[in-house]
Amino acid sequence: MRFPINKPYFISQKFGNPGEFYTSMGLVGHNGTDVAVPTGTFVYAPFDGVIHKTIEEVVGSSGTRGLGITLRATEKDYKDRYLAFINWHLSKFVAEENQVVKKGDLIALSGNTGQSSGPHDHIGAKYYKKNFWGNFYNINIDNGYEGYFDPMTLFMEYIINAKGTQFLLFLPYKIAFSIGDVEELNKIKARGLSETPESREVPTDYMVYPL
């Protein structure tokens, strides 16, 4: 597993943020994590998989196009689940539908298309299983987020830049710091990290650098 973006980025909107815009679509809240990056930022495959769909969605009467790409893992996990990622608001597809890709392959360029208020990459994650006939189905479709959960919970290592102090954060079991004080470290610990990946909280008021 690797993060889809290489550049340092800000989390501009976290998973689960409520709002009328989301309830109007039948959602409890924001069903992904938004990372603010310039248009044209390279988006990479976070794992080995197959490009399930490339989506061009026409939004509203203006005909604005929103570009999205979905990647589904080729290997299932220990719970027989297949992880899938979606990236929205892209400016360009690099990979094609049904293309087999490896972790780290360039699949798209970020953008500001569709229902977007600024350049960013919307990242969503959900799990699929196969039924008796070999067809994939969304296992958490009724969770209020169309089956999505916070993708940030899947990435175990972050460097957190808190008030100019860098910490190396290992989720969910251990936190170590390179430079800083115990008080600042304990503030990060107190954010409520849990052992359940889908419910871990990721700090959003820090700059995050993928390792």
PDB file of C-alpha atoms in Angstrom:
ATOM      1  CA  MET A   1       0.000   0.000   0.000  1.00  0.00           C
ATOM      2  CA  ARG A   2       1.181   3.502  -0.826  1.00  0.00           C
ATOM      3  CA  PHE A   3      -0.481   6.898  -0.798  1.00  0.00           C
ATOM      4  CA  PRO A   4      -1.851   8.032  -4.196  1.00  0.00           C
ATOM      5  CA  ILE A   5      -0.100  11.426  -4.005  1.00  0.00           C
ATOM      6  CA  ASN A   6       3.642  12.067  -3.686  1.00  0.00           C
ATOM      7  CA  LYS A   7       3.606  15.789  -2.908  1.00  0.00           C
ATOM      8  CA  PRO A   8       3.082  17.250   0.561  1.00  0.00           C
ATOM      9  CA  TYR A   9      -0.577  18.132   0.892  1.00  0.00           C
ATOM     10  CA  PHE A  10      -3.200  19.500   3.238  1.00  0.00           C
ATOM     11  CA  ILE A  11      -6.332  17.579   4.134  1.00  0.00           C
ATOM     12  CA  SER A  12      -8.890  20.145   3.007  1.00  0.00           C
ATOM     13  CA  GLN A  13     -11.945  18.132   4.044  1.00  0.00           C
ATOM     14  CA  LYS A  14     -12.009  15.016   6.150  1.00  0.00           C
ATOM     15  CA  PHE A  15     -14.232  11.991   5.850  1.00  0.00           C
ATOM     16  CA  GLY A  16     -17.664  12.261   7.480  1.00  0.00           C
ATOM     17  CA  ASN A  17     -18.040  16.046   7.442  1.00  0.00           C
ATOM     18  CA  PRO A  18     -21.805  16.722   7.541  1.00  0.00           C
ATOM     19  CA  GLY A  19     -23.697  19.192   5.397  1.00  0.00           C
ATOM     20  CA  GLU A  20     -26.881  19.758   3.382  1.00  0.00           C
ATOM     21  CA  PHE A  21     -24.997  19.083   0.162  1.00  0.00           C
ATOM     22  CA  TYR A  22     -24.335  15.492   1.275  1.00  0.00           C
ATOM     23  CA  THR A  23     -27.764  14.860   2.770  1.00  0.00           C
ATOM     24  CA  SER A  24     -29.295  15.988  -0.525  1.00  0.00           C
ATOM     25  CA  MET A  25     -27.466  13.046  -2.109  1.00  0.00           C
ATOM     26  CA  GLY A  26     -28.651  10.614   0.558  1.00  0.00           C
ATOM     27  CA  LEU A  27     -25.364  10.585   2.458  1.00  0.00           C
ATOM     28  CA  VAL A  28     -24.673  11.060   6.160  1.00  0.00           C
ATOM     29  CA  GLY A  29     -21.643  13.176   5.286  1.00  0.00           C
ATOM     30  CA  HIS A  30     -18.600  13.503   3.063  1.00  0.00           C
ATOM     31  CA  ASN A  31     -17.769  10.021   1.770  1.00  0.00           C
ATOM     32  CA  GLY A  32     -14.076  10.532   1.148  1.00  0.00           C
ATOM     33  CA  THR A  33     -10.996  12.483   2.174  1.00  0.00           C
ATOM     34  CA  ASP A  34     -10.025  15.584   0.180  1.00  0.00           C
ATOM     35  CA  VAL A  35      -6.364  16.493  -0.196  1.00  0.00           C
ATOM     36  CA  ALA A  36      -5.599  19.928  -1.623  1.00  0.00           C
ATOM     37  CA  VAL A  37      -3.067  19.654  -4.444  1.00  0.00           C
ATOM     38  CA  PRO A  38      -2.493  21.688  -7.635  1.00  0.00           C
ATOM     39  CA  THR A  39      -4.237  20.644 -10.841  1.00  0.00           C
ATOM     40  CA  GLY A  40      -2.061  18.209 -12.751  1.00  0.00           C
ATOM     41  CA  THR A  41      -0.599  16.493  -9.684  1.00  0.00           C
ATOM     42  CA  PHE A  42       0.239  12.873 -10.462  1.00  0.00           C
ATOM     43  CA  VAL A  43      -2.145  10.303  -8.961  1.00  0.00           C
ATOM     44  CA  TYR A  44      -0.625   6.844  -8.475  1.00  0.00           C
ATOM     45  CA  ALA A  45      -2.120   3.396  -7.913  1.00  0.00           C
ATOM     46  CA  PRO A  46      -1.953   2.682  -4.152  1.00  0.00           C
ATOM     47  CA  PHE A  47      -1.912  -1.089  -4.719  1.00  0.00           C
ATOM     48  CA  ASP A  48      -1.878  -3.721  -7.466  1.00  0.00           C
ATOM     49  CA  GLY A  49      -5.239  -3.886  -9.184  1.00  0.00           C
ATOM     50  CA  VAL A  50      -7.467  -3.384 -12.196  1.00  0.00           C
ATOM     51  CA  ILE A  51      -8.951  -0.081 -13.343  1.00  0.00           C
ATOM     52  CA  HIS A  52     -12.610  -0.886 -12.812  1.00  0.00           C
ATOM     53  CA  LYS A  53     -14.085   2.308 -14.272  1.00  0.00           C
ATOM     54  CA  THR A  54     -13.160   5.676 -15.723  1.00  0.00           C
ATOM     55  CA  ILE A  55     -16.102   7.988 -15.101  1.00  0.00           C
ATOM     56  CA  GLU A  56     -17.159  11.192 -16.846  1.00  0.00           C
ATOM     57  CA  GLU A  57     -20.090  12.574 -14.898  1.00  0.00           C
ATOM     58  CA  VAL A  58     -22.053  15.533 -16.230  1.00  0.00           C
ATOM     59  CA  VAL A  59     -22.971  17.816 -13.318  1.00  0.00           C
ATOM     60  CA  GLY A  60     -26.009  20.113 -13.468  1.00  0.00           C
ATOM     61  CA  SER A  61     -27.417  22.097 -16.373  1.00  0.00           C
ATOM     62  CA  SER A  62     -24.038  23.691 -17.101  1.00  0.00           C
ATOM     63  CA  GLY A  63     -22.719  20.383 -18.397  1.00  0.00           C
ATOM     64  CA  THR A  64     -19.621  20.526 -16.197  1.00  0.00           C
ATOM     65  CA  ARG A  65     -17.762  17.226 -16.412  1.00  0.00           C
ATOM     66  CA  GLY A  66     -16.466  15.487 -13.311  1.00  0.00           C
ATOM     67  CA  LEU A  67     -13.771  12.896 -13.913  1.00  0.00           C
ATOM     68  CA  GLY A  68     -13.286   9.903 -11.610  1.00  0.00           C
ATOM     69  CA  ILE A  69     -11.320   6.673 -11.714  1.00  0.00           C
ATOM     70  CA  THR A  70     -11.826   3.507  -9.668  1.00  0.00           C
ATOM     71  CA  LEU A  71      -9.191   0.879  -8.904  1.00  0.00           C
ATOM     72  CA  ARG A  72     -10.052  -2.538  -7.457  1.00  0.00           C
ATOM     73  CA  ALA A  73      -7.462  -4.803  -5.882  1.00  0.00           C
ATOM     74  CA  THR A  74      -6.606  -8.032  -7.674  1.00  0.00           C
ATOM     75  CA  GLU A  75      -5.963  -9.871  -4.401  1.00  0.00           C
ATOM     76  CA  LYS A  76      -8.458 -10.295  -1.565  1.00  0.00           C
ATOM     77  CA  ASP A  77      -7.567  -9.806   2.089  1.00  0.00           C
ATOM     78  CA  TYR A  78      -7.890 -12.253   4.971  1.00  0.00           C
ATOM     79  CA  LYS A  79     -11.607 -11.442   5.226  1.00  0.00           C
ATOM     80  CA  ASP A  80     -12.173 -12.265   1.532  1.00  0.00           C
ATOM     81  CA  ARG A  81     -12.625  -8.578   0.730  1.00  0.00           C
ATOM     82  CA  TYR A  82     -11.343  -6.713  -2.317  1.00  0.00           C
ATOM     83  CA  LEU A  83     -10.286  -3.143  -1.582  1.00  0.00           C
ATOM     84  CA  ALA A  84     -11.351  -0.451  -4.056  1.00  0.00           C
ATOM     85  CA  PHE A  85     -10.248   3.186  -4.335  1.00  0.00           C
ATOM     86  CA  ILE A  86     -11.841   6.051  -6.208  1.00  0.00           C
ATOM     87  CA  ASN A  87     -10.238   9.376  -7.120  1.00  0.00           C
ATOM     88  CA  TRP A  88     -12.557  12.232  -8.152  1.00  0.00           C
ATOM     89  CA  HIS A  89     -12.305  15.717  -9.729  1.00  0.00           C
ATOM     90  CA  LEU A  90      -9.457  14.636 -12.006  1.00  0.00           C
ATOM     91  CA  SER A  91      -8.193  16.607 -15.003  1.00  0.00           C
ATOM     92  CA  LYS A  92      -7.010  13.624 -17.066  1.00  0.00           C
ATOM     93  CA  PHE A  93      -7.062   9.842 -17.162  1.00  0.00           C
ATOM     94  CA  VAL A  94      -3.736   8.120 -17.762  1.00  0.00           C
ATOM     95  CA  ALA A  95      -4.860   4.516 -17.257  1.00  0.00           C
ATOM     96  CA  GLU A  96      -7.778   2.942 -19.136  1.00  0.00           C
ATOM     97  CA  GLU A  97     -10.711   0.780 -18.032  1.00  0.00           C
ATOM     98  CA  ASN A  98      -9.769  -2.878 -17.460  1.00  0.00           C
ATOM     99  CA  GLN A  99      -6.061  -2.001 -17.451  1.00  0.00           C
ATOM    100  CA  VAL A 100      -3.990  -3.996 -14.962  1.00  0.00           C
ATOM    101  CA  VAL A 101      -1.753  -1.706 -12.917  1.00  0.00           C
ATOM    102  CA  LYS A 102       0.923  -2.150 -10.280  1.00  0.00           C
ATOM    103  CA  LYS A 103       1.355  -0.201  -7.067  1.00  0.00           C
ATOM    104  CA  GLY A 104       2.979   3.111  -7.944  1.00  0.00           C
ATOM    105  CA  ASP A 105       1.834   3.223 -11.581  1.00  0.00           C
ATOM    106  CA  LEU A 106       0.600   6.616 -12.750  1.00  0.00           C
ATOM    107  CA  ILE A 107      -3.165   6.379 -13.319  1.00  0.00           C
ATOM    108  CA  ALA A 108      -4.455   9.980 -13.521  1.00  0.00           C
ATOM    109  CA  LEU A 109      -3.800  13.685 -13.000  1.00  0.00           C
ATOM    110  CA  SER A 110      -5.621  15.593 -10.273  1.00  0.00           C
ATOM    111  CA  GLY A 111      -7.890  18.498 -11.129  1.00  0.00           C
ATOM    112  CA  ASN A 112     -10.889  20.623 -10.260  1.00  0.00           C
ATOM    113  CA  THR A 113     -13.663  19.035 -12.329  1.00  0.00           C
ATOM    114  CA  GLY A 114     -17.284  18.402 -11.408  1.00  0.00           C
ATOM    115  CA  GLN A 115     -18.725  19.530  -8.080  1.00  0.00           C
ATOM    116  CA  SER A 116     -15.515  21.016  -6.771  1.00  0.00           C
ATOM    117  CA  SER A 117     -14.710  24.357  -5.152  1.00  0.00           C
ATOM    118  CA  GLY A 118     -10.946  24.174  -5.730  1.00  0.00           C
ATOM    119  CA  PRO A 119      -8.158  21.904  -7.007  1.00  0.00           C
ATOM    120  CA  HIS A 120      -7.954  18.726  -4.944  1.00  0.00           C
ATOM    121  CA  ASP A 121      -8.026  14.955  -5.044  1.00  0.00           C
ATOM    122  CA  HIS A 122     -11.060  13.313  -3.481  1.00  0.00           C
ATOM    123  CA  ILE A 123     -10.025   9.850  -2.294  1.00  0.00           C
ATOM    124  CA  GLY A 124     -12.595   7.228  -1.342  1.00  0.00           C
ATOM    125  CA  ALA A 125     -12.182   3.628  -0.191  1.00  0.00           C
ATOM    126  CA  LYS A 126     -14.589   0.730   0.140  1.00  0.00           C
ATOM    127  CA  TYR A 127     -14.619  -3.060   0.126  1.00  0.00           C
ATOM    128  CA  TYR A 128     -16.191  -5.555  -2.239  1.00  0.00           C
ATOM    129  CA  LYS A 129     -16.819  -9.281  -2.022  1.00  0.00           C
ATOM    130  CA  LYS A 130     -17.775 -11.835  -4.644  1.00  0.00           C
ATOM    131  CA  ASN A 131     -21.138 -13.572  -4.542  1.00  0.00           C
ATOM    132  CA  PHE A 132     -21.891 -17.185  -5.463  1.00  0.00           C
ATOM    133  CA  TRP A 133     -21.890 -16.308  -9.169  1.00  0.00           C
ATOM    134  CA  GLY A 134     -18.551 -14.483  -9.005  1.00  0.00           C
ATOM    135  CA  ASN A 135     -20.009 -10.977  -9.204  1.00  0.00           C
ATOM    136  CA  PHE A 136     -18.630  -8.188  -7.025  1.00  0.00           C
ATOM    137  CA  TYR A 137     -20.898  -6.434  -4.527  1.00  0.00           C
ATOM    138  CA  ASN A 138     -20.419  -3.535  -2.105  1.00  0.00           C
ATOM    139  CA  ILE A 139     -20.441  -5.048   1.390  1.00  0.00           C
ATOM    140  CA  ASN A 140     -21.288  -1.851   3.312  1.00  0.00           C
ATOM    141  CA  ILE A 141     -23.717  -0.170   0.934  1.00  0.00           C
ATOM    142  CA  ASP A 142     -26.069   0.834   3.778  1.00  0.00           C
ATOM    143  CA  ASN A 143     -23.500   2.537   6.037  1.00  0.00           C
ATOM    144  CA  GLY A 144     -24.674   6.028   5.064  1.00  0.00           C
ATOM    145  CA  TYR A 145     -21.648   6.702   2.874  1.00  0.00           C
ATOM    146  CA  GLU A 146     -22.459   4.334  -0.024  1.00  0.00           C
ATOM    147  CA  GLY A 147     -20.058   1.825   1.468  1.00  0.00           C
ATOM    148  CA  TYR A 148     -17.093   4.187   1.690  1.00  0.00           C
ATOM    149  CA  PHE A 149     -14.897   4.639   4.759  1.00  0.00           C
ATOM    150  CA  ASP A 150     -12.018   6.992   5.540  1.00  0.00           C
ATOM    151  CA  PRO A 151      -9.099   5.960   3.294  1.00  0.00           C
ATOM    152  CA  MET A 152      -6.602   7.633   5.608  1.00  0.00           C
ATOM    153  CA  THR A 153      -7.098   4.832   8.121  1.00  0.00           C
ATOM    154  CA  LEU A 154      -5.351   2.442   5.720  1.00  0.00           C
ATOM    155  CA  PHE A 155      -2.036   4.266   5.718  1.00  0.00           C
ATOM    156  CA  MET A 156       0.049   3.317   8.687  1.00  0.00           C
ATOM    157  CA  GLU A 157       2.829   5.900   8.570  1.00  0.00           C
ATOM    158  CA  TYR A 158       2.666   9.676   8.490  1.00  0.00           C
ATOM    159  CA  ILE A 159       4.958  12.526   9.347  1.00  0.00           C
ATOM    160  CA  ILE A 160       2.895  15.076  11.236  1.00  0.00           C
ATOM    161  CA  ASN A 161       4.124  18.654  11.205  1.00  0.00           C
ATOM    162  CA  ALA A 162       2.503  20.152  14.301  1.00  0.00           C
ATOM    163  CA  LYS A 163       3.430  23.787  14.911  1.00  0.00           C
ATOM    164  CA  GLY A 164       6.760  23.269  13.189  1.00  0.00           C
ATOM    165  CA  THR A 165       7.502  20.085  15.125  1.00  0.00           C
ATOM    166  CA  GLN A 166       7.763  16.818  13.225  1.00  0.00           C
ATOM    167  CA  PHE A 167       6.409  13.557  14.587  1.00  0.00           C
ATOM    168  CA  LEU A 168       6.519  10.117  13.038  1.00  0.00           C
ATOM    169  CA  LEU A 169       3.105   8.534  13.556  1.00  0.00           C
ATOM    170  CA  PHE A 170       2.509   4.803  13.354  1.00  0.00           C
ATOM    171  CA  LEU A 171      -1.191   3.916  13.373  1.00  0.00           C
ATOM    172  CA  PRO A 172      -2.754   2.491  15.393  1.00  0.00           C
ATOM    173  CA  TYR A 173      -0.402   1.053  17.997  1.00  0.00           C
ATOM    174  CA  LYS A 174       2.671   3.224  18.503  1.00  0.00           C
ATOM    175  CA  ILE A 175       3.628   6.868  18.210  1.00  0.00           C
ATOM    176  CA  ALA A 176       7.272   7.940  18.162  1.00  0.00           C
ATOM    177  CA  PHE A 177       8.719  11.409  17.713  1.00  0.00           C
ATOM    178  CA  SER A 178      11.992  12.660  16.297  1.00  0.00           C
ATOM    179  CA  ILE A 179      12.015  16.280  17.455  1.00  0.00           C
ATOM    180  CA  GLY A 180       9.651  17.827  19.955  1.00  0.00           C
ATOM    181  CA  ASP A 181       8.270  17.571  23.456  1.00  0.00           C
ATOM    182  CA  VAL A 182       6.100  15.107  25.308  1.00  0.00           C
ATOM    183  CA  GLU A 183       3.242  17.596  25.693  1.00  0.00           C
ATOM    184  CA  GLU A 184       2.842  18.005  21.915  1.00  0.00           C
ATOM    185  CA  LEU A 185       3.120  14.267  21.395  1.00  0.00           C
ATOM    186  CA  ASN A 186       0.381  13.600  23.939  1.00  0.00           C
ATOM    187  CA  LYS A 187      -1.920  16.022  22.109  1.00  0.00           C
ATOM    188  CA  ILE A 188      -1.662  13.817  19.038  1.00  0.00           C
ATOM    189  CA  LYS A 189      -2.140  10.662  21.100  1.00  0.00           C
ATOM    190  CA  ALA A 190      -5.284  12.161  22.582  1.00  0.00           C
ATOM    191  CA  ARG A 191      -6.951  12.463  19.172  1.00  0.00           C
ATOM    192  CA  GLY A 192      -8.620   9.111  19.722  1.00  0.00           C
ATOM    193  CA  LEU A 193      -6.779   6.545  17.616  1.00  0.00           C
ATOM    194  CA  SER A 194      -8.492   3.154  17.897  1.00  0.00           C
ATOM    195  CA  GLU A 195      -7.778  -0.399  16.820  1.00  0.00           C
ATOM    196  CA  THR A 196     -10.584  -0.450  14.260  1.00  0.00           C
ATOM    197  CA  PRO A 197      -9.258   0.899  10.928  1.00  0.00           C
ATOM    198  CA  GLU A 198     -12.614   2.260   9.802  1.00  0.00           C
ATOM    199  CA  SER A 199     -12.984   4.342  12.974  1.00  0.00           C
ATOM    200  CA  ARG A 200      -9.463   5.713  13.470  1.00  0.00           C
ATOM    201  CA  GLU A 201      -9.315   9.459  13.584  1.00  0.00           C
ATOM    202  CA  VAL A 202      -6.670  11.169  11.463  1.00  0.00           C
ATOM    203  CA  PRO A 203      -5.535  14.675  12.491  1.00  0.00           C
ATOM    204  CA  THR A 204      -6.628  17.174   9.841  1.00  0.00           C
ATOM    205  CA  ASP A 205      -4.996  20.369  11.086  1.00  0.00           C
ATOM    206  CA  TYR A 206      -1.476  19.288  10.217  1.00  0.00           C
ATOM    207  CA  MET A 207       0.564  19.096   7.040  1.00  0.00           C
ATOM    208  CA  VAL A 208       0.885  15.425   6.080  1.00  0.00           C
ATOM    209  CA  TYR A 209       3.824  13.982   4.171  1.00  0.00           C
ATOM    210  CA  PRO A 210       3.418  10.442   2.798  1.00  0.00           C
ATOM    211  CA  LEU A 211       6.530   8.367   3.416  1.00  0.00           C
TER     212      LEU A 211
END
